[in-house]
Coordinates of C-alpha atoms and ligand atoms in Angstrom, one line a residue:
M287 CA 137.5 77.7 80.7
T288 CA 135.6 79.5 79.0
T289 CA 134.5 83.0 79.9
P290 CA 130.9 83.4 80.8
L291 CA 128.8 85.6 78.2
L292 CA 127.9 88.6 80.0
G293 CA 124.5 90.6 79.5
Q294 CA 124.3 93.7 77.6
M295 CA 122.3 96.0 79.4
M296 CA 123.3 99.2 81.3
D297 CA 125.1 98.8 84.4
V298 CA 122.9 101.8 86.5
P299 CA 123.2 101.5 90.1
L300 CA 120.8 101.3 92.2
T301 CA 120.7 104.3 94.2
V302 CA 118.9 105.8 97.0
S303 CA 118.7 109.2 95.1
S304 CA 117.2 107.4 92.0
L305 CA 113.8 107.2 93.9
L306 CA 113.4 110.7 94.6
A307 CA 114.6 111.8 90.9
H308 CA 112.2 109.3 89.4
A309 CA 109.3 110.6 91.4
S310 CA 110.5 114.4 91.0
R311 CA 110.6 113.9 87.1
H312 CA 107.5 111.8 86.6
F313 CA 105.4 112.4 89.4
G314 CA 106.7 116.1 89.8
T315 CA 103.4 117.4 91.1
T316 CA 102.2 114.6 93.3
E317 CA 101.9 116.1 96.7
I318 CA 104.2 115.4 100.2
V319 CA 101.5 116.2 103.3
S320 CA 103.2 117.3 106.8
K321 CA 101.5 117.9 110.2
R322 CA 104.2 120.1 111.4
I323 CA 105.3 120.3 114.9
E324 CA 104.8 124.2 114.5
G325 CA 101.1 123.0 114.4
D326 CA 100.0 123.7 110.8
V327 CA 100.0 121.4 107.7
H328 CA 102.6 122.0 105.1
R329 CA 102.2 121.0 101.5
Y330 CA 104.7 120.7 98.6
T331 CA 105.7 118.3 95.6
Y332 CA 108.0 115.6 95.2
R333 CA 109.8 118.4 92.4
D334 CA 110.1 120.6 95.4
C335 CA 111.4 118.0 98.0
E336 CA 114.3 116.8 95.5
K337 CA 115.4 120.3 95.1
R338 CA 115.6 120.7 98.9
A339 CA 117.2 117.7 98.9
K340 CA 119.9 118.6 97.0
Q341 CA 120.3 122.0 98.8
L342 CA 120.7 120.0 101.7
A343 CA 123.5 117.7 100.0
Q344 CA 125.0 121.2 99.0
A345 CA 125.2 122.4 102.7
L346 CA 126.7 119.6 104.2
M347 CA 129.3 119.2 101.3
A348 CA 130.2 122.7 101.6
L349 CA 131.0 121.9 105.6
D350 CA 133.3 119.1 104.1
V351 CA 131.1 116.1 104.8
Q352 CA 132.7 113.1 103.2
P353 CA 131.0 110.4 101.3
G354 CA 130.5 107.2 103.9
E355 CA 130.1 110.0 107.2
R356 CA 127.2 109.7 109.5
I357 CA 124.7 111.9 109.9
G358 CA 122.3 111.9 112.5
T359 CA 118.6 112.4 112.7
L360 CA 116.1 112.8 115.9
A361 CA 112.9 113.6 114.3
W362 CA 109.4 112.7 113.8
N363 CA 108.0 112.0 110.0
G364 CA 107.9 115.0 108.3
Y365 CA 109.1 117.1 104.8
R366 CA 112.5 117.9 106.0
H367 CA 113.2 114.8 107.8
L368 CA 112.3 113.3 104.3
E369 CA 114.6 115.8 103.0
A370 CA 117.5 114.8 105.0
Y371 CA 116.9 110.8 104.1
Y372 CA 117.5 112.2 100.6
G373 CA 119.9 115.0 100.9
T374 CA 122.7 112.7 102.8
T375 CA 122.3 109.3 101.0
G376 CA 121.9 111.3 98.0
F377 CA 125.9 112.1 97.9
G378 CA 127.3 109.3 99.6
A379 CA 126.6 110.0 103.4
V380 CA 124.9 107.8 105.5
C381 CA 121.7 108.9 107.0
H382 CA 121.4 107.6 110.9
T383 CA 118.1 107.5 112.0
I384 CA 117.7 107.9 115.8
N385 CA 115.0 106.6 118.3
P386 CA 114.3 109.9 120.1
R387 CA 112.4 107.8 122.9
L388 CA 115.0 106.2 124.1
F389 CA 116.9 107.2 127.3
P390 CA 119.6 110.5 126.7
E391 CA 122.4 108.0 127.9
Q392 CA 121.2 105.3 125.2
I393 CA 120.5 108.0 122.8
A394 CA 124.5 109.3 123.6
W395 CA 126.1 105.9 123.2
I396 CA 124.5 105.3 119.8
I397 CA 125.5 108.9 118.6
N398 CA 129.0 107.9 119.6
D399 CA 129.0 104.4 118.5
A400 CA 127.9 105.4 115.1
D401 CA 130.5 108.3 115.1
D402 CA 127.6 111.3 114.0
S403 CA 129.5 114.3 112.8
Y404 CA 126.0 116.3 112.6
V405 CA 122.7 115.7 114.2
L406 CA 119.6 117.2 112.3
F407 CA 117.0 117.2 115.2
D408 CA 113.1 118.7 115.6
T409 CA 113.0 121.2 118.1
T410 CA 110.8 119.3 120.2
F411 CA 113.9 117.6 121.2
A412 CA 115.6 120.9 122.3
Q413 CA 116.1 119.9 125.9
L414 CA 117.2 116.4 125.0
I415 CA 119.9 118.2 122.5
E416 CA 121.4 120.2 125.6
C417 CA 122.1 117.0 127.2
L418 CA 123.4 115.2 124.2
A419 CA 125.9 117.9 123.5
L420 CA 127.7 117.5 126.5
L421 CA 127.9 113.6 125.8
C422 CA 128.5 113.4 122.2
P423 CA 131.5 116.1 122.1
K424 CA 132.6 114.4 118.5
V425 CA 129.3 115.7 116.8
R426 CA 130.6 119.1 115.0
G427 CA 127.0 120.7 114.8
W428 CA 123.5 120.3 115.9
I429 CA 121.0 121.6 112.8
A430 CA 117.7 122.4 114.1
L431 CA 114.8 121.6 111.5
A432 CA 113.1 124.9 111.7
D433 CA 113.6 128.4 110.5
D434 CA 115.3 130.9 112.6
A435 CA 111.8 132.1 114.1
H436 CA 111.2 128.8 115.6
L437 CA 114.9 128.1 116.5
P438 CA 114.9 126.9 120.2
A439 CA 116.9 128.9 123.0
V440 CA 119.5 125.7 123.9
H441 CA 122.2 126.0 126.4
A442 CA 124.6 124.2 124.0
P443 CA 128.2 124.1 124.2
M444 CA 128.2 125.3 120.4
P445 CA 125.6 127.7 118.5
L446 CA 122.5 126.2 117.0
I447 CA 122.1 126.3 113.4
S448 CA 118.6 126.6 111.9
Y449 CA 117.8 124.3 108.8
E450 CA 116.3 126.8 106.8
T451 CA 119.4 129.2 107.0
F452 CA 121.7 126.3 106.5
L453 CA 119.8 125.4 103.2
K454 CA 119.4 129.2 102.0
P455 CA 123.0 129.8 100.4
H456 CA 122.2 126.5 98.0
D457 CA 120.3 126.3 94.9
G458 CA 119.8 122.7 94.6
A459 CA 121.2 122.8 91.1
F460 CA 123.6 119.9 90.6
D461 CA 123.3 116.2 89.6
W462 CA 123.0 113.3 92.1
P463 CA 126.4 111.9 91.5
L464 CA 126.7 107.9 90.5
L465 CA 127.4 106.3 93.4
D466 CA 128.3 102.6 93.9
E467 CA 125.4 100.6 94.7
R468 CA 127.1 98.7 97.8
Q469 CA 127.9 101.9 99.4
A470 CA 126.2 102.6 103.0
S471 CA 123.0 104.3 102.6
Y472 CA 121.2 104.2 106.4
L473 CA 121.9 103.2 109.7
C474 CA 119.4 101.8 112.1
Y475 CA 119.8 100.6 115.5
T476 CA 117.8 97.9 117.2
S477 CA 116.2 99.4 119.9
G478 CA 118.3 97.4 122.5
T479 CA 115.5 95.6 124.8
T480 CA 117.5 92.7 125.0
G481 CA 121.6 94.4 125.5
N482 CA 123.2 97.3 123.6
P483 CA 121.5 98.6 120.6
K484 CA 123.3 97.2 117.5
G485 CA 123.8 98.6 114.0
A486 CA 122.2 97.7 110.9
L487 CA 123.9 99.7 107.7
Y488 CA 121.7 99.5 105.1
S489 CA 123.3 99.8 101.1
H490 CA 121.7 101.8 98.3
R491 CA 121.3 98.4 96.9
S492 CA 119.7 96.8 99.8
T493 CA 117.3 99.7 100.1
V494 CA 116.2 100.2 96.7
L495 CA 115.6 96.2 96.2
H496 CA 113.7 96.4 99.5
A497 CA 111.6 99.1 98.3
Y498 CA 110.9 97.3 94.9
A499 CA 109.4 94.3 97.0
G500 CA 107.7 96.3 99.5
A501 CA 105.6 98.0 96.8
L502 CA 104.6 94.8 95.4
P503 CA 101.2 93.5 95.6
D504 CA 101.6 91.1 97.7
A505 CA 103.3 93.5 100.0
M506 CA 102.2 96.9 100.5
C507 CA 100.5 96.7 97.0
L508 CA 101.4 100.7 96.3
S509 CA 100.7 102.7 93.1
A510 CA 100.5 106.2 92.0
R511 CA 96.8 106.2 93.0
D512 CA 97.6 106.0 96.6
S513 CA 97.9 108.0 99.4
V514 CA 100.0 106.8 102.0
L515 CA 100.6 107.6 105.4
P516 CA 103.5 105.9 107.5
V517 CA 102.3 106.0 111.1
V518 CA 105.3 104.0 111.8
P519 CA 108.2 106.4 112.8
M520 CA 111.1 107.1 110.2
F521 CA 113.5 106.4 113.2
H522 CA 112.1 102.8 113.3
A523 CA 113.5 100.6 110.5
N524 CA 113.2 103.6 107.9
A525 CA 109.3 103.5 108.7
W526 CA 109.4 100.0 106.9
G527 CA 110.5 101.5 103.8
M528 CA 107.5 103.9 102.9
P529 CA 109.7 107.0 102.4
H530 CA 111.2 104.6 99.6
A531 CA 108.5 102.9 98.3
A532 CA 105.9 106.1 97.8
P533 CA 108.7 107.7 95.3
L534 CA 109.3 104.6 93.7
T535 CA 105.1 104.3 92.8
G536 CA 104.2 107.8 92.8
A537 CA 102.1 107.8 95.6
K538 CA 101.2 110.6 97.7
L539 CA 102.7 110.7 101.0
V540 CA 101.1 111.9 104.2
L541 CA 103.4 112.4 107.3
P542 CA 101.7 113.0 110.6
G543 CA 104.5 114.5 112.7
K544 CA 104.7 113.8 116.3
D545 CA 100.9 113.4 117.0
L546 CA 100.1 109.7 116.8
D547 CA 97.0 109.6 119.1
G548 CA 93.4 108.2 117.8
K549 CA 91.8 111.5 117.2
S550 CA 94.7 113.1 115.3
L551 CA 95.4 110.1 113.1
F552 CA 92.0 110.0 112.1
E553 CA 91.3 113.3 111.2
L554 CA 94.7 113.5 109.0
M555 CA 93.5 110.4 107.0
Q556 CA 90.5 111.6 106.5
A557 CA 91.2 115.1 105.0
E558 CA 94.1 113.8 102.8
R559 CA 92.2 110.4 101.4
V560 CA 94.7 108.0 103.4
T561 CA 94.4 104.5 101.1
Y562 CA 97.2 102.9 102.9
S563 CA 98.9 103.0 106.3
A564 CA 101.1 100.8 108.3
G565 CA 102.1 100.7 112.3
V566 CA 102.5 98.7 115.3
P567 CA 99.4 97.5 117.3
T568 CA 99.9 100.0 119.9
V569 CA 98.9 102.8 117.8
W570 CA 96.2 100.8 115.6
L571 CA 94.6 100.2 119.1
G572 CA 94.5 104.0 119.6
L573 CA 92.8 104.8 116.7
L574 CA 90.2 101.8 116.6
N575 CA 89.6 102.8 120.2
Y576 CA 89.0 106.5 119.2
M577 CA 86.7 105.3 116.3
K578 CA 84.8 103.6 118.6
E579 CA 84.2 105.9 121.2
A580 CA 83.6 108.7 118.3
G581 CA 81.0 106.6 116.4
V582 CA 83.0 107.4 113.5
R583 CA 84.3 105.4 110.1
L584 CA 87.3 106.1 108.1
S585 CA 85.8 106.5 104.7
S586 CA 89.1 106.2 102.2
L587 CA 91.6 103.8 104.4
Q588 CA 91.7 100.3 102.0
R589 CA 95.0 98.5 103.4
A590 CA 96.6 98.9 106.6
V591 CA 99.8 97.0 107.4
I592 CA 100.5 95.6 111.3
G593 CA 103.6 94.8 112.6
G594 CA 106.1 95.3 115.0
S595 CA 104.9 92.9 117.2
A596 CA 102.0 90.4 117.2
C597 CA 98.5 91.9 115.8
P598 CA 95.8 90.0 118.3
P599 CA 93.4 88.3 115.8
S600 CA 90.7 90.7 117.3
M601 CA 92.2 93.8 115.7
L602 CA 92.3 92.3 112.5
R603 CA 88.4 91.3 112.8
T604 CA 87.5 94.9 113.7
F605 CA 89.3 96.4 110.5
E606 CA 87.7 94.1 108.7
E607 CA 84.1 95.4 110.2
Y608 CA 85.6 98.8 109.0
G609 CA 86.1 97.4 105.7
V610 CA 89.7 97.8 105.9
E611 CA 92.1 95.1 104.7
A612 CA 94.2 94.5 107.5
I613 CA 97.6 92.6 107.0
H614 CA 99.5 91.1 109.4
G615 CA 103.3 91.8 109.0
W616 CA 106.7 90.8 110.2
G617 CA 110.1 91.5 110.2
M618 CA 112.9 93.3 111.9
T619 CA 115.5 96.3 112.0
E620 CA 118.2 93.6 110.6
M621 CA 116.0 92.9 107.4
S622 CA 115.0 96.5 106.5
P623 CA 112.7 95.4 107.9
L624 CA 110.2 93.4 105.7
G625 CA 110.1 89.9 105.8
T626 CA 106.6 88.1 105.7
L627 CA 102.8 89.6 105.3
A628 CA 99.8 87.3 105.6
K629 CA 98.2 87.7 102.0
L630 CA 96.2 84.7 100.7
N631 CA 96.7 83.5 97.1
W632 CA 93.9 82.6 94.9
E633 CA 93.0 79.5 96.3
Q634 CA 93.0 80.2 100.0
S635 CA 91.3 83.4 99.5
Q636 CA 88.2 80.5 97.9
R637 CA 88.2 79.2 101.3
P638 CA 85.5 79.7 104.1
P639 CA 86.1 83.0 105.9
E640 CA 87.1 81.1 109.1
E641 CA 89.8 79.4 107.5
Q642 CA 90.7 82.5 105.7
R643 CA 90.8 84.4 109.1
R644 CA 92.9 81.9 110.6
L645 CA 95.7 82.2 107.9
R646 CA 95.6 86.0 108.0
E647 CA 96.3 85.9 111.4
K648 CA 99.6 84.0 111.1
Q649 CA 102.7 86.3 110.4
G650 CA 102.5 85.3 106.7
H651 CA 104.3 84.4 103.5
V652 CA 107.6 85.5 102.6
I653 CA 108.0 88.3 99.9
Y654 CA 110.7 87.3 96.9
G655 CA 114.0 88.5 98.2
V656 CA 113.6 86.7 101.6
D657 CA 114.3 83.3 102.3
M658 CA 113.1 81.5 105.9
K659 CA 113.4 78.2 107.7
I660 CA 113.3 77.1 111.2
V661 CA 115.7 75.4 112.9
G662 CA 115.5 73.2 116.1
D663 CA 118.0 73.3 119.2
D664 CA 120.3 71.1 117.5
G665 CA 120.9 73.0 114.2
R666 CA 118.8 70.9 112.0
D667 CA 116.3 72.4 109.7
L668 CA 112.4 71.4 111.1
P669 CA 109.4 70.5 109.0
W670 CA 107.0 72.8 107.5
D671 CA 104.1 71.3 109.4
G672 CA 102.6 74.3 110.9
V673 CA 103.4 72.3 114.4
A674 CA 107.2 72.1 114.7
F675 CA 108.4 74.9 116.0
G676 CA 112.3 76.2 116.6
E677 CA 114.4 79.5 116.0
L678 CA 113.6 81.3 112.2
H679 CA 116.3 81.9 110.2
T680 CA 116.6 84.2 107.0
R681 CA 118.7 85.5 104.4
G682 CA 118.1 87.5 101.4
P683 CA 120.0 91.0 99.6
W684 CA 118.3 93.1 102.5
V685 CA 119.2 90.9 105.6
I686 CA 122.3 92.1 107.6
K687 CA 125.4 90.0 107.5
R688 CA 127.2 91.9 110.1
Y689 CA 126.4 94.5 113.0
F690 CA 127.7 97.9 112.5
Q691 CA 131.4 98.3 114.2
K692 CA 131.2 94.3 114.8
D693 CA 133.9 92.1 113.6
D694 CA 132.4 88.8 114.2
S695 CA 129.2 87.4 112.0
P696 CA 126.0 86.7 113.5
L697 CA 125.1 84.2 110.5
V698 CA 124.8 80.6 111.0
D699 CA 125.6 78.7 108.1
G700 CA 125.0 82.0 105.8
W701 CA 121.6 82.2 107.5
F702 CA 120.8 85.3 110.2
P703 CA 119.1 83.8 113.3
T704 CA 116.3 86.3 114.6
G705 CA 115.7 85.0 117.8
D706 CA 112.4 84.7 117.3
V707 CA 110.7 81.0 117.9
A708 CA 108.1 80.0 115.0
T709 CA 106.4 77.2 113.0
I710 CA 105.9 77.5 109.4
D711 CA 103.0 75.3 107.9
R712 CA 102.9 73.5 104.6
E713 CA 101.5 76.4 102.4
G714 CA 104.9 78.6 104.0
F715 CA 102.8 81.0 106.5
M716 CA 105.1 81.6 109.4
R717 CA 103.4 82.2 112.8
I718 CA 105.7 83.8 115.5
T719 CA 105.1 81.7 118.7
D720 CA 107.6 84.0 120.8
R721 CA 111.2 86.0 120.6
S722 CA 112.9 83.4 122.0
K723 CA 113.8 85.7 125.3
D724 CA 110.1 85.9 126.1
V725 CA 109.2 82.4 125.7
I726 CA 107.7 80.8 128.9
K727 CA 108.9 76.8 129.4
S728 CA 106.9 74.8 132.1
G729 CA 108.1 71.4 132.9
G730 CA 110.0 71.5 129.7
E731 CA 107.0 72.3 127.4
W732 CA 106.8 75.8 125.8
I733 CA 103.6 77.7 125.9
S734 CA 103.7 80.7 123.3
S735 CA 103.0 84.1 125.3
I736 CA 101.7 85.6 122.1
E737 CA 98.9 83.0 121.8
I738 CA 97.7 83.6 125.4
E739 CA 97.8 87.6 124.9
N740 CA 95.6 87.2 122.2
I741 CA 92.8 85.5 123.9
A742 CA 93.0 87.7 126.8
I743 CA 92.8 90.8 124.1
A744 CA 89.5 89.1 122.4
H745 CA 87.9 89.5 125.6
P746 CA 85.7 92.6 125.5
A747 CA 86.8 94.2 128.7
V748 CA 90.8 93.6 128.2
A749 CA 92.4 96.8 126.3
E750 CA 95.7 95.2 126.6
A751 CA 97.4 92.2 127.8
A752 CA 100.8 90.8 128.3
C753 CA 101.9 87.2 129.4
I754 CA 105.2 86.9 131.0
A755 CA 107.0 83.7 132.8
C756 CA 106.8 83.7 136.8
A757 CA 109.2 81.5 138.6
H758 CA 107.7 78.2 139.9
P759 CA 108.8 75.8 142.2
K760 CA 107.7 72.7 141.0
W761 CA 107.0 73.5 137.0
L762 CA 110.1 75.9 136.7
Q763 CA 108.0 78.8 134.7
R764 CA 104.4 79.5 134.7
P765 CA 102.6 82.0 133.0
L766 CA 101.3 85.1 134.4
L767 CA 98.6 87.4 132.6
V768 CA 99.1 91.1 133.2
V769 CA 96.1 93.0 132.3
V770 CA 94.5 96.6 131.5
K771 CA 91.0 96.9 131.4
R772 CA 89.2 98.8 129.2
K773 CA 87.6 102.1 130.4
D774 CA 84.3 101.7 132.3
A775 CA 84.6 97.7 132.0
E776 CA 84.8 94.8 134.5
V777 CA 86.4 91.6 134.6
T778 CA 87.1 89.5 137.5
R779 CA 90.6 87.1 137.4
D780 CA 88.2 83.8 137.6
E781 CA 86.1 85.4 134.8
L782 CA 89.0 85.8 132.5
L783 CA 90.7 82.4 133.2
A784 CA 87.2 80.9 132.5
F785 CA 87.3 82.6 128.9
Y786 CA 90.1 80.4 128.1
A787 CA 88.0 77.3 128.5
G788 CA 88.3 75.5 125.3
K789 CA 90.6 78.0 123.9
V790 CA 93.9 76.4 124.6
A791 CA 95.3 73.3 126.2
K792 CA 94.4 73.5 130.0
W793 CA 98.0 73.2 131.2
W794 CA 98.5 76.7 129.3
M795 CA 96.2 78.7 131.2
P796 CA 97.9 81.4 132.9
D797 CA 98.2 80.7 136.7
D798 CA 97.0 83.7 137.7
V799 CA 96.1 87.2 136.6
V800 CA 97.1 90.8 137.8
F801 CA 95.2 94.2 137.0
V802 CA 97.4 97.1 136.1
N803 CA 96.4 100.8 134.8
E804 CA 99.3 100.6 132.0
L805 CA 101.9 98.3 130.6
P806 CA 105.4 99.3 129.9
H807 CA 106.2 99.7 126.2
T808 CA 109.5 100.3 124.4
A809 CA 111.0 103.2 122.6
V810 CA 109.0 101.6 119.6
G811 CA 105.9 101.3 121.3
K812 CA 106.0 97.1 121.7
L813 CA 105.3 95.8 125.0
H814 CA 108.5 95.7 127.2
K815 CA 108.6 92.2 128.5
V816 CA 112.3 92.8 130.3
K817 CA 110.5 95.3 132.5
L818 CA 107.6 93.6 133.1
R819 CA 109.5 90.5 134.2
E820 CA 111.5 92.4 136.3
Q821 CA 108.6 93.8 138.2
F822 CA 106.4 90.7 138.7
C823 CA 109.4 88.2 138.9
D824 CA 108.5 87.6 142.6
H825 CA 104.7 87.6 141.9
P826 CA 103.3 84.9 144.1
L827 CA 101.5 82.5 142.0
P828 CA 98.8 81.0 143.9
S829 CA 99.8 77.4 142.5
A830 CA 103.4 78.1 143.5
L831 CA 102.4 79.0 147.0
E832 CA 100.3 75.7 147.3
V833 CA 103.3 73.4 146.2
E834 CA 105.4 75.0 148.8
N835 CA 102.7 74.8 151.6
G836 CA 100.9 71.6 150.8
P837 CA 100.3 68.7 148.5
L838 CA 98.8 69.8 145.5
S839 CA 97.7 67.6 142.4
N840 CA 99.3 68.2 139.2
E841 CA 95.8 68.5 137.7
R842 CA 95.1 71.3 139.8
A843 CA 98.1 72.9 139.4
M844 CA 98.1 73.0 135.5
G845 CA 94.5 73.9 135.5
G846 CA 92.6 70.2 134.6
A847 CA 92.8 67.2 132.9
E848 CA 94.5 68.1 130.1
S849 CA 97.9 68.3 132.4
K850 CA 101.0 67.7 130.3
P851 CA 103.6 65.9 132.4
A852 CA 107.0 67.6 133.3
A853 CA 109.3 66.6 130.3
G854 CA 112.5 67.8 132.5
Ligands
ADP151 P1 113.8 95.9 118.6 O1 114.5 94.7 118.1 O2 114.5 96.9 118.6 O3 112.1 95.7 119.3 P2 112.4 95.6 115.4 O4 111.3 96.5 115.0 O5 113.7 95.5 115.1 O6 112.8 96.3 117.4 O7 112.0 94.4 116.1 C1 111.6 92.9 115.7 C2 111.2 91.9 116.4 O8 109.8 92.1 116.4 C3 111.4 90.9 115.7 O9 112.2 89.8 115.7 C4 110.1 90.0 116.3 O10 110.6 89.5 117.2 C5 109.2 91.1 116.5 N1 107.9 91.6 115.6 C6 107.7 92.1 114.3 N2 106.7 92.1 113.7 C7 106.1 91.0 114.8 C8 104.7 90.2 114.4 N3 104.2 90.7 113.3 N4 104.5 89.6 115.2 C9 105.1 88.9 116.2 N5 106.3 89.7 116.7 C10 106.8 90.6 115.7

């Protein structure tokens, strides 16, 4: 056997610190702007940020924090949180971003599972810290992301330290150590809508590769001419990589703090000439509603990625009317999180507008680094014909191979099973039809809850809609639509059902509609279908009552002539 001829290029490791070092050295005067929880707007540069991130690293090392140790953060998007990203990972510690919107018991469970040695928190969470300090006795210190003047009064078993006082003795004059790129960088837990939260432990290599791919033209398309506002929180899958892709490209970063309502976002976007932003549909809904009510338009925003849950086609159209390119994206915490984005190739972009829209409504095409396939119940690969649907499996250098603290691997033949049900068309565009747990199975046939919701949301009187399975004596499950009406708008159950005519097969039509004042959301702003199912599992569907109380033709039960026979 001959020894393979090795390349003769430098073995420079791909480390997270290199991203900030690059921005500090080559885009040193580019701004990072933060809306602070203190109420004002803070501005400084990548150069300032790197210096303070190094001060934080020195302060943590002075406390004898070792590489690999987890440092928790409970914070909104802001410059101190960004420093925590780099000041921990920079010397080999692991930045563990925690979702503060979870229940205190869940947060405590996560902190204990992660074995965090210190936790850095925004003062808005002071009360929460009182409770967590009792539940998490192994945490050695709680550091308030504030100066002494803003240190909250907290009854914790140990005194709080203010972040500014913590940093002060250190000068930031040291070089980031050269780490092994396979060392752990970030720890992110899934929000646990289905079972206990599970930790995804990223590496320096996976974080940097993900940042490269995320910045590409057919992903976020970032450059040094962009002003980037991550609406998605830095505790939700690293704000989808923007805190890394922005310094990689030299883009300006705008961090919105805790105010994510439509008006606050609009004003910040206008003031900072934001060109690119990304977030979940719920937040965009708030912004679009505000713009409509106030009769205003964004003058600088060029592109917005919408992901985290299915983006209703009507939302894509509204953005289009405002002259903003809205890009539907899909991913998950276990994938760092970017997987697919609905960007068209040259030939597709020459097609009639309606055809282009139909493609852009899908979750999209993979970016380099991610491979995907769909598999059937028997584990066999399914064809890419846009019709066959099965569980979506992925693989790539920023996809997990196992969960933190778990020995068994979730992989199937080397692929990660996402738990999403999807189709893939001939051109490689993927469409999520459901999360496997949310699937509605009527008479053995699957109905896509996402498609039913998208139609409801296109009705002018509907603000938000969720479609869930309700028990049915004959078909086992039938769809129930739960709707929040727009302010001052009116629509009846029958009018909404009539709106489905010609849009889906009749047996897909919801059996009933329930109007509510608001829908439950998870800690990351997605529809909380588990809660909805609990709430409405006993909802008396009219079709179910008729089956129980007397004869009913299949045709009526299923809404008309296109009824599907029960497949068992
Ligand atoms: P959690 O699992 O805690 O909700 P994630 O953000 O990791 O947190 O959720 C990933 C899941 O969100 C995906 O598996 C998928 O079900 C859903 N999701 C993400 N983006 C989309 C999208 N564009 N359309 C439909 N579902 C999406």
